[in-house]
Amino acid sequence: MKYLFYLFAGVTGVGFCFALLLWLLSWSLQPQASDAPIDVDPDLLASIERDRDVSFDSQRIDTLPRLQVDVDSSEGSDASWWPRGESPILAQLVESGDLPPVRDRTGPEPLVMRGVDGIGNYGGTWLRVASSENDVGVIQNRMSYTGFFRWSPLGEPVVPHLAKSFEPSEDMRTFTVRLRRGVRWSDGHPFTANDVMYWWRDQELSEDLTDGIPPRWMYTGADPGTIDMIDDYTLLFRFTKPYPHFKRIMATYSFYMTQDPEHYLRPYHPTLGDQDRIAEGMQAYQLPSPRALYAYMRNFMNPDCPRLWPWIYRSYKANPPQVFVRNPFYFAVDESGNQLPYIDRLQFAVRSGQMMALSFVNGEVSMQTRHVRYENYTELFDRAESTGMRVLHWYSATRSPWVINPNLNRRIDPERPSTRWKAQLLADKRFRQALSLAIDRKAIIRALYNDQVEPAQVEPGPESPFSSPELRQAFIDHDTQGANALLDELGLTGRDADGMRTYPDGSTMTFFIEYSQFTDIGPGHFVVDDWAAVGVRAILQERARQLFYLHKNAADFDFNIWSGESDFFAVIEPRYFIPHSIEAFYATQWAQWYALGGYYDDPRAKRVANARPPPRDHPMYRAYDLYEQALLAPSRSEQIALMKKVFAIGAENIWTINIADAPPQLVVLDEDMRNVPKNALFGFVAMTPGNAGIETFFFENPVMSQGAIDDVRNAIVNPIARPRLDGSSPDTIDRAIPLGSLIRSVILGIVALALLLIAIKHPYIGRRLLIMIPTLFVISIIVFTIIQLPEGDYLTARLVQLQEAGNADAEQEIEDLRQLFHFDEPMWKQYARWMGFFWFTSLDVADAGLLQGYMGRSMETAQPVNQIVGDRIILTVCISAGTILFTWAVAIPIGIYSAVRQYSLADYAFTLVGFIGMSIPGFLLALVLMVLADVSGLFSPEYAAQPEWTWGKLIDLLRHIWVPVLVMGVAGTAGMIRVMRANLLDELSKPYVTTARAKGVRPIKLLLKYPVRVALNPFISGIGHVFPQLVSGGAIVAMVLSLPTVGPLLLAALFSEDMYLAGSMLMVLSMLGVLGTLVSDLLLLWLDPRVRYDEVTT
């Protein structure tokens, strides 16, 4: 009874203390809420309001900022802008004879630019973050923006870039574009009109590379334009009808014409190229067709392909960060003749979408707009001063971050009768009007945007010359009575047991709203509740990006969520006013029909099953008519008048449902960075941040380590090409064995030799090694089966998209994918290829699989998985080993102490700490430690840009690496303390311990020599599951901490449904589990004499 009393008192006391602790924590951390107004400095408040005001008058073009400077090129070397200054790095290469003088690199007619803050300094690394490896591809457009013309920071005026001059004909049917003389590709070869003609004649019009049909922006009406070469620096564009938007269209899309150096790509052209070189390239890179090889050589990740960009990729790396170095032949200078860009290096780290905001908040970027979300406003401003960052506000040409797309072309499935009702309702404007009226936009804006935006439908915006107040205000009032009246008018008067409306036949009515990580859930819950208030049941469904697109392309969804895109430029990007491309989510079938030329009876539109026109009497067809007229209207006033009619149709029909207009686009930048405009248009059409003059950006106090300087110099002179899969080395460079590969080879050799010796001496280990073979075989079957089970994957989504394109180009890509992934083969054969069984009969490297150490290709990037995983394995193993050592170093002594001092105060304290450690989620602890220690990733920004190792970088690594080791070790340590304590208590209670004590064996010797070693047996046996658990269980922690380990790669593959990459990662986890079991067997062999005794007796 006394024992029960003490037990009850102890439990009650601990519970009371724990509750008191939680209360104290909640009290100390509670926000200081008060109804009293906050006392704010009026001047500060006025300054913030001025920063938030991004309005401007787009009609007064003469007052808008312009970064390009008109000069007289005939002034020659006497002009102030004549090329004479250059980066010190390039000056050294000129002195050593590796580069010609700067005047010969830029040419006699360079582009002259003026930064908003004036002349800049050379040096520094521009740090950015990307959401994926593919996201680094913005270097091809937004982060280079090298076309004939450019948009200015606030749109107009459109200024020359690669073009020196532009002359339209009076009837706007022909346009003469004169290129700058002396412009060179990054390898020094001249850029001329021949390169543009190669793109046009031998690529766009080539049925061997595309379907031979020009891009839609080279059309006027039903007829494609033509391009003629007058001389090496003059191009003539001809169209059958007036093309008043030509210059503006070229400001967005002409960068496509300047990506293809004829002298480099022609040898790889499927029909015009060197067939021997093509065959050798296909073998070297294990590619299925000449077309696939051509695309591979054009890829932005090919260091050998010359570019016209400010920064170029010269050193291949399978894993981020990816580094681009200054282009020594870039054709732009400032007003003092200093060659641009000022910044020497551009570096992309890759962060998961959820954790990207932490990179901005922690000051890990130099300047970025992409992926910076307005919901991070408070954190960005709170941390700006401590992280040395500034936050600017830019005008968002994308007029909504979150749009509801009703599926006007809802697919009807005979097996699902509800889809017929859904298609009928979604196509009825009264249903869309009712749902729009049901939304309480002011409540959403108050909760999510702090009343900083206004209720609005998607329209070009007040600052756009195409602004439409009628469309902006259409059906945006919160009117539940009006919504109910419209729904009743539709015959939706029945109600189910939950009070929700039913279809007219009485069946349950439920709609699904699909969204992806791109937009996140946003105000989704508010919308669902508002619709429920008028009797419409809706359920939010988050979809992986590929499955989201699969449903979108197949028109098999009810509603989905996406953002606007450059709606400010209503004629150039009208997707939310008429469905002109497949990215018009609300009417993908009409969009396909229009994009394939169906409006002009192009036979391609009839070949694609998912392309169909709206009925001739449908309001959308009328909108198409008006838009086509606006494309040909010669004056801006006529264009605006016609687009106003398009907007009026949209205002009545509510093609999409929006919540509010766009808040300002936040820009995060280092306080040391200059020449960044205070305001600029943000959007794809404007090619942001390219329109802001990225070449002129500079650091007021640039910092570059000697290693970074050497990295730029070496990359320019000695590029590192992509490795060949046939084992040969590229002829263009003299490659050394990478240090990582050398270290791995040495380690694997030592481990293999050690295992062989142990297996010979100890048959027990030999048997365990033999068991590993069938174990891994069974696991491989299970893994392959699992990755085939989910609905859809990246490859399936891509195939659907290509099949809907309905052209020869798409058919060829489908064939290439078929040869790469063999998706049309039976499952058993796909498994045999994945494993590499066919290699044993062919000995062909193309048949290599897992058994040969080749993990296949990623569906998303077509890169070999071995290259993608790269050094992630080494870092993963290092962190895992460090975590295990930390766990043992802490858990073993504490467990021993708790067992020896059972029920002591320290024992209770360790028990309490252990339980807390087991209860705290790892990712939560990681977030707390990140805030307290002010660290994330592996390096601070100043060392992230430093390629070489120094004592400072090593110390910085140690300052960061302890966080993941501690976070991933805490839960395991807490659990192992309990295991060690329990095991040791069990051993200490056995008779042999009492006998040893009676014989006078010293306590410490007795404890360590026998009970502790035996107590460690189950401790060591658990290592088998620790290795994969650290990788998989630590994946979210690694994402939070932005660590380049295997775990986040696995999660990214699962999110993108890249099943082969995910399957290979699962095999890696399985192999780690088997390896952990082997390690535990080896340790038990040394630690526990009973294992050795059993081995001898058997």
Coordinates of N, CA and C in Angstrom, one line a residue, residues 181-336:
R181 N 27.5 44.3 -84.9 CA 28.7 43.7 -85.4 C 29.7 43.4 -84.3
G182 N 30.4 42.3 -84.5 CA 31.4 41.9 -83.6 C 31.0 41.1 -82.4
V183 N 29.7 40.8 -82.2 CA 29.2 39.9 -81.1 C 29.8 38.5 -81.3
R184 N 30.2 37.9 -80.2 CA 30.8 36.6 -80.3 C 30.1 35.6 -79.3
W185 N 30.1 34.4 -79.7 CA 29.7 33.3 -78.8 C 30.7 33.2 -77.7
S186 N 30.4 32.5 -76.6 CA 31.3 32.4 -75.5 C 32.6 31.7 -75.8
D187 N 32.7 31.0 -76.9 CA 34.0 30.4 -77.3 C 34.8 31.3 -78.3
G188 N 34.3 32.5 -78.5 CA 35.0 33.5 -79.4 C 34.5 33.4 -80.8
H189 N 33.7 32.5 -81.2 CA 33.3 32.4 -82.6 C 32.2 33.5 -82.9
P190 N 32.3 34.2 -84.1 CA 31.3 35.3 -84.3 C 29.9 34.8 -84.4
F191 N 29.0 35.7 -83.8 CA 27.6 35.5 -83.9 C 27.1 36.3 -85.0
T192 N 26.4 35.7 -86.0 CA 25.9 36.4 -87.2 C 24.5 36.0 -87.5
A193 N 23.9 36.6 -88.5 CA 22.6 36.2 -89.0 C 22.6 34.7 -89.4
N194 N 23.7 34.1 -89.7 CA 23.7 32.7 -90.1 C 23.2 31.8 -89.0
D195 N 23.5 32.2 -87.7 CA 23.1 31.5 -86.6 C 21.6 31.5 -86.4
V196 N 21.0 32.7 -86.7 CA 19.5 32.8 -86.6 C 18.9 32.0 -87.7
M197 N 19.5 32.0 -88.9 CA 19.0 31.3 -90.0 C 19.1 29.8 -89.8
Y198 N 20.1 29.4 -89.1 CA 20.3 28.0 -88.8 C 19.1 27.5 -87.8
W199 N 18.8 28.4 -86.8 CA 17.7 28.1 -85.9 C 16.4 28.0 -86.7
W200 N 16.2 28.9 -87.7 CA 15.0 29.0 -88.4 C 14.8 27.9 -89.4
R201 N 15.8 27.8 -90.3 CA 15.8 26.9 -91.5 C 16.0 25.4 -91.1
D202 N 17.1 25.2 -90.3 CA 17.5 23.8 -90.1 C 17.0 23.3 -88.8
Q203 N 16.3 24.1 -88.0 CA 15.8 23.6 -86.7 C 14.3 23.7 -86.6
E204 N 13.8 24.9 -86.7 CA 12.3 25.1 -86.6 C 11.6 24.5 -87.8
L205 N 12.1 24.6 -89.0 CA 11.5 24.1 -90.2 C 11.9 22.7 -90.5
S206 N 12.7 22.1 -89.7 CA 13.2 20.8 -90.0 C 12.3 19.7 -89.4
E207 N 11.8 18.8 -90.2 CA 11.0 17.8 -89.7 C 11.8 16.7 -89.0
D208 N 13.1 16.8 -89.1 CA 14.0 15.8 -88.3 C 14.2 16.2 -86.9
L209 N 13.9 17.5 -86.6 CA 14.1 18.0 -85.2 C 12.8 18.4 -84.6
T210 N 11.9 19.0 -85.4 CA 10.6 19.4 -84.9 C 9.6 18.9 -85.9
D211 N 8.4 19.4 -85.8 CA 7.4 19.0 -86.8 C 7.4 19.9 -88.0
G212 N 8.4 20.7 -88.1 CA 8.6 21.6 -89.3 C 7.6 22.8 -89.3
I213 N 6.9 23.0 -88.2 CA 6.0 24.1 -88.1 C 6.5 25.2 -87.2
P214 N 6.5 26.4 -87.6 CA 7.1 27.5 -86.7 C 6.3 27.7 -85.5
P215 N 7.0 28.3 -84.5 CA 6.2 28.7 -83.2 C 5.1 29.6 -83.5
R216 N 4.1 29.6 -82.7 CA 2.8 30.4 -82.9 C 3.1 31.9 -83.0
W217 N 4.1 32.4 -82.3 CA 4.4 33.8 -82.4 C 5.1 34.3 -83.7
M218 N 5.3 33.3 -84.6 CA 5.8 33.7 -85.9 C 4.7 33.6 -86.9
Y219 N 3.4 33.6 -86.5 CA 2.3 33.6 -87.4 C 1.5 35.0 -87.3
T220 N 0.9 35.3 -88.4 CA -0.1 36.3 -88.4 C -1.3 35.7 -89.1
G221 N -2.4 35.5 -88.3 CA -3.5 34.7 -88.8 C -3.2 33.3 -89.1
A222 N -3.5 32.8 -90.2 CA -3.3 31.4 -90.6 C -1.9 31.2 -91.2
D223 N -1.2 32.2 -91.5 CA 0.0 32.1 -92.3 C 1.3 32.3 -91.4
P224 N 2.3 31.5 -91.5 CA 3.5 31.7 -90.8 C 4.4 32.8 -91.6
G225 N 5.2 33.5 -90.8 CA 6.1 34.4 -91.4 C 7.3 33.7 -92.0
T226 N 8.1 34.5 -92.6 CA 9.4 34.0 -93.1 C 10.6 34.9 -92.6
I227 N 11.7 34.3 -92.6 CA 12.9 35.1 -92.3 C 13.9 34.9 -93.4
D228 N 14.4 36.1 -93.9 CA 15.5 36.1 -94.9 C 16.7 36.8 -94.4
M229 N 17.8 36.3 -94.9 CA 19.1 36.9 -94.5 C 19.6 37.8 -95.6
I230 N 19.7 39.1 -95.3 CA 20.1 40.1 -96.2 C 21.7 40.1 -96.3
D231 N 22.3 40.1 -95.2 CA 23.8 39.9 -95.1 C 24.1 39.4 -93.7
D232 N 25.4 39.3 -93.4 CA 25.8 38.7 -92.1 C 25.2 39.3 -90.9
Y233 N 24.7 40.5 -91.0 CA 24.2 41.2 -89.8 C 22.8 41.8 -90.0
T234 N 22.1 41.4 -91.1 CA 20.8 41.9 -91.4 C 19.8 40.8 -91.6
L235 N 18.6 40.9 -91.0 CA 17.6 39.9 -91.1 C 16.3 40.6 -91.5
L236 N 15.5 40.0 -92.4 CA 14.2 40.5 -92.9 C 13.1 39.6 -92.5
F237 N 12.2 40.0 -91.7 CA 11.0 39.2 -91.3 C 9.8 39.7 -92.1
R238 N 9.1 38.7 -92.8 CA 8.0 39.0 -93.6 C 6.8 38.3 -93.1
F239 N 5.6 39.0 -93.2 CA 4.3 38.4 -92.8 C 3.3 38.8 -93.8
T240 N 2.3 37.9 -93.9 CA 1.2 38.2 -94.9 C 0.2 39.2 -94.4
K241 N 0.2 39.4 -93.1 CA -0.8 40.4 -92.5 C 0.0 41.3 -91.6
P242 N -0.6 42.5 -91.3 CA 0.1 43.4 -90.4 C 0.4 42.7 -89.0
Y243 N 1.5 43.0 -88.5 CA 1.9 42.5 -87.2 C 2.4 43.6 -86.2
P244 N 1.4 44.4 -85.8 CA 1.8 45.5 -84.9 C 2.5 45.2 -83.6
H245 N 2.3 44.0 -83.2 CA 2.9 43.6 -81.9 C 4.3 42.9 -82.0
F246 N 4.9 43.0 -83.3 CA 6.1 42.2 -83.5 C 7.2 42.5 -82.6
K247 N 7.5 43.8 -82.4 CA 8.6 44.2 -81.5 C 8.4 43.7 -80.1
R248 N 7.2 43.9 -79.6 CA 6.9 43.5 -78.2 C 7.0 41.9 -78.1
I249 N 6.5 41.3 -79.1 CA 6.6 39.8 -79.1 C 8.0 39.4 -79.1
M250 N 8.8 40.0 -79.9 CA 10.2 39.7 -80.0 C 11.0 40.0 -78.6
A251 N 10.5 41.0 -77.9 CA 11.1 41.3 -76.6 C 11.0 40.2 -75.6
T252 N 9.9 39.3 -75.8 CA 9.8 38.2 -74.9 C 10.4 36.9 -75.5
Y253 N 10.1 36.7 -76.8 CA 10.4 35.3 -77.3 C 11.6 35.2 -78.2
S254 N 12.3 36.4 -78.6 CA 13.4 36.2 -79.5 C 14.6 35.6 -78.9
F255 N 14.6 35.4 -77.6 CA 15.8 34.7 -77.0 C 15.9 33.2 -77.6
Y256 N 14.7 32.7 -78.0 CA 14.7 31.3 -78.6 C 15.6 31.3 -79.8
M257 N 15.7 32.4 -80.6 CA 16.4 32.5 -81.8 C 17.9 32.6 -81.6
T258 N 18.4 32.8 -80.4 CA 19.8 33.1 -80.2 C 20.4 32.1 -79.3
Q259 N 19.9 30.9 -79.2 CA 20.4 29.8 -78.3 C 21.2 28.8 -79.1
D260 N 21.3 28.9 -80.4 CA 21.8 27.7 -81.1 C 23.0 28.1 -82.0
P261 N 24.2 27.9 -81.5 CA 25.4 28.2 -82.3 C 25.6 27.2 -83.5
E262 N 25.5 27.7 -84.7 CA 25.6 26.8 -85.8 C 26.9 26.0 -85.9
H263 N 28.0 26.7 -85.6 CA 29.3 26.0 -85.7 C 29.5 24.9 -84.7
Y264 N 28.7 24.9 -83.6 CA 28.8 23.8 -82.6 C 27.8 22.7 -82.9
L265 N 26.6 23.1 -83.2 CA 25.5 22.2 -83.2 C 25.3 21.5 -84.6
R266 N 25.7 22.1 -85.7 CA 25.5 21.5 -87.0 C 26.1 20.1 -87.1
P267 N 27.4 19.9 -86.5 CA 27.9 18.5 -86.6 C 27.0 17.4 -85.9
Y268 N 26.1 17.9 -85.0 CA 25.2 16.9 -84.4 C 23.8 16.9 -84.9
H269 N 23.6 17.7 -86.0 CA 22.3 17.7 -86.6 C 21.9 16.3 -87.2
P270 N 20.8 15.8 -86.9 CA 20.5 14.4 -87.3 C 20.6 14.1 -88.8
T271 N 20.4 15.1 -89.7 CA 20.5 14.9 -91.1 C 21.7 15.7 -91.7
L272 N 22.0 16.8 -91.2 CA 23.1 17.7 -91.8 C 24.4 17.4 -91.1
G273 N 24.5 16.7 -90.0 CA 25.7 16.6 -89.2 C 26.6 15.4 -89.7
D274 N 27.7 15.3 -88.9 CA 28.7 14.3 -89.1 C 28.2 13.0 -88.5
Q275 N 27.8 12.0 -89.4 CA 27.1 10.8 -88.9 C 28.1 10.0 -88.0
D276 N 29.4 10.0 -88.3 CA 30.3 9.3 -87.4 C 30.3 9.9 -86.0
R277 N 30.4 11.2 -86.0 CA 30.4 11.9 -84.7 C 29.1 11.6 -83.9
I278 N 28.0 11.6 -84.7 CA 26.6 11.4 -84.0 C 26.6 10.0 -83.5
A279 N 27.1 9.0 -84.2 CA 27.1 7.6 -83.7 C 28.0 7.5 -82.5
E280 N 29.1 8.1 -82.5 CA 30.0 8.1 -81.4 C 29.4 8.8 -80.2
G281 N 28.7 9.9 -80.4 CA 28.0 10.6 -79.3 C 26.9 9.7 -78.7
M282 N 26.1 9.1 -79.5 CA 25.0 8.2 -79.0 C 25.6 7.1 -78.2
Q283 N 26.7 6.5 -78.6 CA 27.3 5.5 -77.8 C 27.9 6.0 -76.5
A284 N 28.6 7.2 -76.6 CA 29.2 7.7 -75.4 C 28.2 8.1 -74.3
Y285 N 27.0 8.6 -74.7 CA 26.1 9.1 -73.7 C 24.9 8.2 -73.6
Q286 N 24.9 7.0 -74.3 CA 23.9 6.0 -74.2 C 22.5 6.6 -74.5
L287 N 22.4 7.3 -75.7 CA 21.2 7.9 -76.1 C 20.6 7.2 -77.3
P288 N 19.2 7.2 -77.4 CA 18.6 6.2 -78.3 C 18.5 6.7 -79.8
S289 N 18.7 8.0 -80.0 CA 18.5 8.5 -81.4 C 19.3 9.7 -81.6
P290 N 19.6 10.0 -82.9 CA 20.3 11.3 -83.2 C 19.6 12.5 -82.7
R291 N 18.3 12.5 -82.7 CA 17.5 13.6 -82.2 C 17.8 13.8 -80.7
A292 N 17.8 12.7 -79.9 CA 18.0 12.8 -78.5 C 19.4 13.3 -78.2
L293 N 20.4 12.9 -79.0 CA 21.8 13.4 -78.9 C 21.8 14.9 -79.1
Y294 N 21.1 15.4 -80.2 CA 21.1 16.8 -80.5 C 20.5 17.6 -79.3
A295 N 19.4 17.1 -78.8 CA 18.8 17.8 -77.6 C 19.8 17.8 -76.4
Y296 N 20.5 16.7 -76.3 CA 21.5 16.6 -75.2 C 22.6 17.6 -75.3
M297 N 23.1 17.8 -76.5 CA 24.1 18.7 -76.8 C 23.7 20.2 -76.6
R298 N 22.4 20.5 -76.9 CA 21.8 21.8 -76.7 C 21.5 22.1 -75.3
N299 N 21.4 21.1 -74.5 CA 21.0 21.3 -73.1 C 21.8 22.4 -72.4
F300 N 21.1 23.2 -71.5 CA 21.8 24.2 -70.8 C 22.9 23.7 -69.8
M301 N 22.9 22.4 -69.5 CA 23.9 21.9 -68.6 C 25.1 21.3 -69.4
N302 N 25.2 21.6 -70.7 CA 26.3 21.1 -71.4 C 27.4 22.2 -71.4
P303 N 28.5 22.1 -70.7 CA 29.5 23.1 -70.6 C 30.2 23.4 -71.9
D304 N 30.2 22.5 -72.9 CA 30.9 22.7 -74.1 C 30.1 23.6 -75.1
C305 N 28.8 23.7 -74.9 CA 28.0 24.4 -75.9 C 28.1 25.9 -75.7
P306 N 28.6 26.7 -76.7 CA 28.8 28.1 -76.6 C 27.5 28.8 -76.3
R307 N 27.5 30.0 -75.6 CA 26.3 30.7 -75.3 C 26.6 32.2 -75.5
L308 N 25.5 33.0 -75.5 CA 25.6 34.5 -75.5 C 25.2 35.1 -74.2
W309 N 25.1 34.3 -73.2 CA 24.6 34.7 -71.9 C 25.7 35.5 -71.1
P310 N 25.2 36.3 -70.1 CA 26.2 37.0 -69.3 C 27.1 36.1 -68.5
W311 N 26.4 35.0 -68.0 CA 27.2 34.0 -67.2 C 27.0 32.6 -67.9
I312 N 28.0 31.8 -68.0 CA 28.0 30.6 -68.7 C 28.4 29.4 -67.8
Y313 N 27.9 28.2 -68.2 CA 28.1 27.0 -67.4 C 29.3 26.3 -68.0
R314 N 30.4 26.2 -67.2 CA 31.7 25.7 -67.8 C 32.2 24.5 -67.0
S315 N 31.7 24.2 -65.8 CA 32.2 23.0 -65.0 C 31.0 22.2 -64.6
Y316 N 30.9 21.0 -65.3 CA 29.7 20.1 -65.0 C 29.8 19.6 -63.6
K317 N 28.6 19.6 -62.9 CA 28.5 18.9 -61.6 C 27.1 18.2 -61.6
A318 N 27.1 17.0 -61.1 CA 25.9 16.3 -61.1 C 24.9 16.8 -60.0
N319 N 25.5 17.4 -59.0 CA 24.6 17.9 -57.9 C 24.9 19.4 -57.6
P320 N 23.9 20.0 -57.1 CA 24.1 21.5 -56.7 C 25.1 21.6 -55.6
P321 N 25.6 22.8 -55.4 CA 25.3 24.1 -56.1 C 25.9 24.1 -57.5
Q322 N 25.1 24.7 -58.5 CA 25.6 24.8 -59.8 C 26.1 26.2 -60.0
V323 N 27.3 26.3 -60.6 CA 28.0 27.6 -60.7 C 28.1 28.0 -62.2
F324 N 27.8 29.3 -62.5 CA 28.0 29.9 -63.8 C 29.0 31.0 -63.6
V325 N 29.9 31.1 -64.6 CA 31.0 32.1 -64.5 C 30.8 33.2 -65.6
R326 N 31.4 34.3 -65.4 CA 31.2 35.4 -66.4 C 31.7 35.0 -67.8
N327 N 30.9 35.5 -68.8 CA 31.2 35.2 -70.2 C 32.3 36.2 -70.7
P328 N 33.5 35.8 -71.0 CA 34.5 36.7 -71.4 C 34.2 37.4 -72.7
F329 N 33.2 36.9 -73.5 CA 32.9 37.5 -74.8 C 31.6 38.2 -74.7
Y330 N 31.1 38.6 -73.5 CA 29.7 39.2 -73.5 C 29.9 40.6 -74.1
F331 N 28.8 41.0 -74.8 CA 28.9 42.1 -75.8 C 28.4 43.4 -75.2
A332 N 28.2 43.6 -73.9 CA 27.7 44.8 -73.3 C 28.8 45.5 -72.4
V333 N 28.7 46.8 -72.4 CA 29.6 47.6 -71.6 C 28.8 48.7 -70.9
D334 N 29.4 49.3 -69.9 CA 28.7 50.5 -69.3 C 29.2 51.8 -70.0
E335 N 28.7 52.9 -69.5 CA 29.0 54.2 -70.2 C 30.5 54.5 -70.1
S336 N 31.2 53.9 -69.3 CA 32.7 54.2 -69.2 C 33.5 53.1 -69.9

